[in-house]
Coordinates of C-alpha atoms and ligand atoms in Angstrom, one line a residue:
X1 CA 2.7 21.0 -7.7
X2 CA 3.9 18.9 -11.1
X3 CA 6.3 16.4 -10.9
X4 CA 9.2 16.8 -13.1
X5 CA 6.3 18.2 -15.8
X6 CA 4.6 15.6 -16.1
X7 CA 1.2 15.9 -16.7
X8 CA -1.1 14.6 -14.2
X9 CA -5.0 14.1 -14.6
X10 CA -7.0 16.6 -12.5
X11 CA -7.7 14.2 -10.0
X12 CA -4.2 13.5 -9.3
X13 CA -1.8 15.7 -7.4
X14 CA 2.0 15.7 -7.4
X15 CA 4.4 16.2 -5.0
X16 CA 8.8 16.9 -5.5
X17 CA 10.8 16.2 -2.9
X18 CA 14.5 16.7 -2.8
X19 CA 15.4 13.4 -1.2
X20 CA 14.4 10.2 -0.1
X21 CA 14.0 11.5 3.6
X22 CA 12.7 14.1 2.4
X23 CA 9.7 12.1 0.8
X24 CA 9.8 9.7 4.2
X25 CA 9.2 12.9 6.4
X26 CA 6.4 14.4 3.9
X27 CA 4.5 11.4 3.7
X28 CA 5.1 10.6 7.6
X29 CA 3.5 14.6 8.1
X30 CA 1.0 13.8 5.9
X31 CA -0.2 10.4 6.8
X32 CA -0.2 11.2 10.4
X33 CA -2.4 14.4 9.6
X34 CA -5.2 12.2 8.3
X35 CA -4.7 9.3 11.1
X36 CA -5.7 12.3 13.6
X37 CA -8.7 13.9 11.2
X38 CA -9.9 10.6 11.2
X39 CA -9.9 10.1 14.9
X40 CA -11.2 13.4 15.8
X41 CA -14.0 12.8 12.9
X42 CA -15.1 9.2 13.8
X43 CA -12.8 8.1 16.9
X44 CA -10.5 5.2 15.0
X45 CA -8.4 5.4 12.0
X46 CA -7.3 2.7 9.2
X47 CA -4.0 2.7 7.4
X48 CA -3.2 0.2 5.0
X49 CA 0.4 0.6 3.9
X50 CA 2.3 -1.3 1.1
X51 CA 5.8 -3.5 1.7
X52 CA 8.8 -3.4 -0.1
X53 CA 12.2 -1.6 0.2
X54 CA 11.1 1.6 0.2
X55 CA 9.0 2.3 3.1
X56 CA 11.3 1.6 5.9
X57 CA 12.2 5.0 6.7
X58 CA 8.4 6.6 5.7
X59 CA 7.7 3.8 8.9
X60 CA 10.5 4.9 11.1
X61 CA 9.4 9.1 10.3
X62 CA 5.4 8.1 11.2
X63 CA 6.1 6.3 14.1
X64 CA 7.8 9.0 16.2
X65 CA 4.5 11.1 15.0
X66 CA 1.8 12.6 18.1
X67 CA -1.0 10.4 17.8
X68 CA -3.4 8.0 19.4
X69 CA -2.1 5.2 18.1
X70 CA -4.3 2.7 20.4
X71 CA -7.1 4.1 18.0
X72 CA -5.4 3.3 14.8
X73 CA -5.7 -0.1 13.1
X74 CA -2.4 -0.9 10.3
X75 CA -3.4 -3.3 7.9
X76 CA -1.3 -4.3 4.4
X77 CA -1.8 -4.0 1.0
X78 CA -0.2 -7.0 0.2
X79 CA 1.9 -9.7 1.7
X80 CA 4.0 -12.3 0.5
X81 CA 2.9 -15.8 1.7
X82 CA 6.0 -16.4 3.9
X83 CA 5.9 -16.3 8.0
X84 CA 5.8 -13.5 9.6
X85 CA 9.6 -13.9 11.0
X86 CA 10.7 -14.6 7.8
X87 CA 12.8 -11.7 6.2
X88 CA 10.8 -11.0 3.1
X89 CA 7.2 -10.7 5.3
X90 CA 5.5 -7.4 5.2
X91 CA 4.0 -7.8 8.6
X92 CA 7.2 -8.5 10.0
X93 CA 8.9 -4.9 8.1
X94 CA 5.3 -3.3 9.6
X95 CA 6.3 -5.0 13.4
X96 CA 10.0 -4.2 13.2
X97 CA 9.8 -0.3 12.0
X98 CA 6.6 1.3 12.3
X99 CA 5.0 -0.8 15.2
X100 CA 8.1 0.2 17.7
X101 CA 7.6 2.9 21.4
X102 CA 4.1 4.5 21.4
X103 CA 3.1 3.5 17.9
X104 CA 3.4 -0.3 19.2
X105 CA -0.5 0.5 20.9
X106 CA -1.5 0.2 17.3
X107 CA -3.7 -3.0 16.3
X108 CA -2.2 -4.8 13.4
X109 CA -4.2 -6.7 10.7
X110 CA -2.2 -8.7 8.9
X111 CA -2.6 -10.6 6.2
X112 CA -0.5 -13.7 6.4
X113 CA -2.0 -16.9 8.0
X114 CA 0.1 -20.3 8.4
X115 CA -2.1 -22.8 6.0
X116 CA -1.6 -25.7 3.5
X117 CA -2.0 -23.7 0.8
X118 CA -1.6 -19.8 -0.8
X119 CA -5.4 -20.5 -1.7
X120 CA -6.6 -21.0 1.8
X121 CA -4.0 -18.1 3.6
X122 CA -6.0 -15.8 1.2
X123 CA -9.5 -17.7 2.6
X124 CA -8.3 -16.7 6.0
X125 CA -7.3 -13.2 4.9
X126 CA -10.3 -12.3 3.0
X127 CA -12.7 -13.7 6.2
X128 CA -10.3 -11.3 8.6
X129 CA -10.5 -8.2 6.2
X130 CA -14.0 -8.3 7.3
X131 CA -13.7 -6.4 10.0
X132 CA -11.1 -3.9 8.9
X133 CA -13.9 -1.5 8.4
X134 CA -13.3 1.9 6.2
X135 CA -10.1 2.7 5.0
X136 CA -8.7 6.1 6.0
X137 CA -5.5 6.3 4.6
X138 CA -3.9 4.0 1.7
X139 CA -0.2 4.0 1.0
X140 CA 0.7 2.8 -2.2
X141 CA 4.5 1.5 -3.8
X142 CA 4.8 0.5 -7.4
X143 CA 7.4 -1.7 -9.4
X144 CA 8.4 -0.7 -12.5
X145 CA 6.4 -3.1 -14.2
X146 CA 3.7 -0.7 -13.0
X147 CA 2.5 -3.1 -10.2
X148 CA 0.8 -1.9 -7.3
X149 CA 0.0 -3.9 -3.9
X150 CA 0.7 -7.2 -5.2
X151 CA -1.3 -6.7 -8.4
X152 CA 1.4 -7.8 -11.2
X153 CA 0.3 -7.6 -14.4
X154 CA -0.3 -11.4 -16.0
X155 CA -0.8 -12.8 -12.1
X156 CA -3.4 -15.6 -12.1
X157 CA -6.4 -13.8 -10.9
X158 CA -5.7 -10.3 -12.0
X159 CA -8.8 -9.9 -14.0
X160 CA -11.2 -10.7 -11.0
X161 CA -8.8 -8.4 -8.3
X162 CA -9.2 -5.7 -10.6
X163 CA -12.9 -6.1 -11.2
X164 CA -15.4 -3.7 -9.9
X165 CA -17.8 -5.9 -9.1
X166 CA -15.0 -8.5 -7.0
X167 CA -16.3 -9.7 -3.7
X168 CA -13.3 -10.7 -2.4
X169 CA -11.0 -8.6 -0.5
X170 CA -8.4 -10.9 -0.4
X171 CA -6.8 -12.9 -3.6
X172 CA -4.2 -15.0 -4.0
X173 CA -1.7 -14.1 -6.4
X174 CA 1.9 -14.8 -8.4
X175 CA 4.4 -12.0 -8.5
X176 CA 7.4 -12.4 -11.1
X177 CA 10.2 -12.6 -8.8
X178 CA 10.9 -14.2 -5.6
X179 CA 8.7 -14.4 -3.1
X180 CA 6.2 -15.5 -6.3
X181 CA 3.5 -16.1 -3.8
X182 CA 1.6 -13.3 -3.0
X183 CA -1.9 -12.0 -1.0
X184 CA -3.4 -9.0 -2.5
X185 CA -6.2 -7.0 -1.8
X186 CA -8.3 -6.4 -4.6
X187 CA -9.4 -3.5 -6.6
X188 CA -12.9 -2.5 -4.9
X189 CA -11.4 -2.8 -1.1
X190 CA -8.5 -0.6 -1.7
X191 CA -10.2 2.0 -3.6
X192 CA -12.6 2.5 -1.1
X193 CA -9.9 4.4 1.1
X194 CA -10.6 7.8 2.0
X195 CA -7.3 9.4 1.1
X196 CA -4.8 7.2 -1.2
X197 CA -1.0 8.4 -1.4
X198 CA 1.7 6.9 -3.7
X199 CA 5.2 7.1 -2.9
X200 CA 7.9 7.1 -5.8
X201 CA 11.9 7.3 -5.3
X202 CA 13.9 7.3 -8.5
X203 CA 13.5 8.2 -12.1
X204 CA 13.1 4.6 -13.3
X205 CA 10.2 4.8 -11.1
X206 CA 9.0 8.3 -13.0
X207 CA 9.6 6.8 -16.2
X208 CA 7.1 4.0 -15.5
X209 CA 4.5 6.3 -13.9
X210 CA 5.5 8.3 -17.2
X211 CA 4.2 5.3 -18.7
X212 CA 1.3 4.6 -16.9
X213 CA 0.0 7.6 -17.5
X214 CA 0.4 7.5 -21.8
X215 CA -1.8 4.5 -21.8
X216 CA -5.0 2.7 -20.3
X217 CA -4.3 -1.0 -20.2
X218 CA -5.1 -1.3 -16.6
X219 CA -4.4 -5.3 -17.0
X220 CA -0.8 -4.2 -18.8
X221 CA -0.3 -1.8 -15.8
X222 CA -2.2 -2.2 -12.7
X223 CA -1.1 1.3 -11.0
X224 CA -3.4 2.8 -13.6
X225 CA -6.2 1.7 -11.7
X226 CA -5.4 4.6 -9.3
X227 CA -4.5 7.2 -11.4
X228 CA -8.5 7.3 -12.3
X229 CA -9.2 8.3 -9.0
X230 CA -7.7 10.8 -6.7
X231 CA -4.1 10.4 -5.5
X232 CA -1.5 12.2 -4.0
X233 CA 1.9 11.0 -5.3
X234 CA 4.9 11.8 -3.7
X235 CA 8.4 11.6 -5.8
X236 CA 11.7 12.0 -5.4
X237 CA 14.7 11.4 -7.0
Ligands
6PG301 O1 5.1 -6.4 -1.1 C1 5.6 -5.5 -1.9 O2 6.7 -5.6 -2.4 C2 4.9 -4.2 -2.0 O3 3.7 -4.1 -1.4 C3 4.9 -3.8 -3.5 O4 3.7 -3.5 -4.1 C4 5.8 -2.6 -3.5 O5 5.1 -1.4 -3.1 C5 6.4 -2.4 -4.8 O6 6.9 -3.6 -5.3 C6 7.6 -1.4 -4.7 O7 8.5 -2.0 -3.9 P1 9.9 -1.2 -3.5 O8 9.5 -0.1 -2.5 O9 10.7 -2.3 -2.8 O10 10.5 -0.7 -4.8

């Protein structure tokens, strides 16, 4: 399926749904489908999921999903270098809406470490991504600056997250806006996951992926990154 037209490179598919619960139940369906393949296939499952506004109620939909959760590890894609109780963390949106009744069995890997400096939290990150192991499933936001995880376009660093050859999995990074400090996974680690799904809501949102996809600055627009590869978006208005 298109979305709203627009034309999508083969290797990218497109999904309309009528409503932002709408899109939270679809992408709940849908992650927890692959969470269970990848359990029956090799007994554990990964999912690294994104922060922001828009994935409370995708959380709230997965966790009342059938699965094994004691066999699924959640990681982040990014986090903001605040504590974990503080309102901005993405750990503590991950603890407070998906990590609730069975789903609370899951292990959570989480990027944020209390240290002197953004530099060394993202030490302490990249040394615990080590044993995060294959990705399953990815979950992806964007801004609409065409960010993705906490890859902003013009962050210090950028040019080695994005790099194909990066051997971190973990770099510090500056977003824009409050909170500017960020942790990011780079480039290599989160295109290694198995199955990668992007979740839009709005048509500001479509006009930047409408962007995205006229151009190939992947520095101007990190999100582009992932629309050479295959992906799954789902959008709604
Ligand atoms: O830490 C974060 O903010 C996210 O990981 C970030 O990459 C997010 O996915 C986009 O900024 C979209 O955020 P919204 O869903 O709030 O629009």
């Amino acid at each position: 399926m298109a979305i709203c037209n627009l034309d999508l490179p083969t290797q990218v598919t497109g999904l309309s749904l009528g409503s932002p619960e709408q899109l939270a139940g679809e992408l709940a369906i849908t992650v927890a489908n692959a969470l269970r393949d990848a359990i029956d296939s090799h007994g554990s499952a990964v999912l690294v999921v994104s922060g922001g506004r828009s994935p409370v109620a995708f959380f709230e939909r997965l966790r009342g999903q059938e699965l094994d959760w004691s066999k699924v590890t959640v990681s982040l894609a990014d986090e903001r270098f605040v504590p974990v109780g503080h309102p901005d963390s993405n750990e503590g949106l991950v603890r407070r809406h998906l990590l609730q009744g069975p789903a609370a069995k899951a292990r959570l890997l989480g990027l944020y470490h209390a240290a002197p400096s953004l530099e060394e939290a993202a030490r302490l990150a990249d040394a615990a991504l080590a044993e995060l192991g294959r990705i399953d499933v990815l979950v992806l936001g964007m801004g609409e600056d065409g960010h993705t995880a906490s890859l902003f376009p013009a962050s210090p660093n950028l040019e080695l997250a994005l790099s194909p050859g990066c051997r971190q999995r973990c770099l510090p990074m500056q977003a824009p806006g409050v909170p500017r400090q960020r942790l990011s996974l780079t480039l290599p680690l989160l295109a290694s996951a198995h199955l990668t799904l992007l979740a839009l809501q709005g048509q500001a949102k479509l006009a930047t992926l409408e962007d995205a996809l006229a151009g190939d600055d992947v520095a101007a627009m990190p999100i582009r990154a992932f629309l050479r590869r295959p992906l799954e978006i789902h959008w709604c208005p």
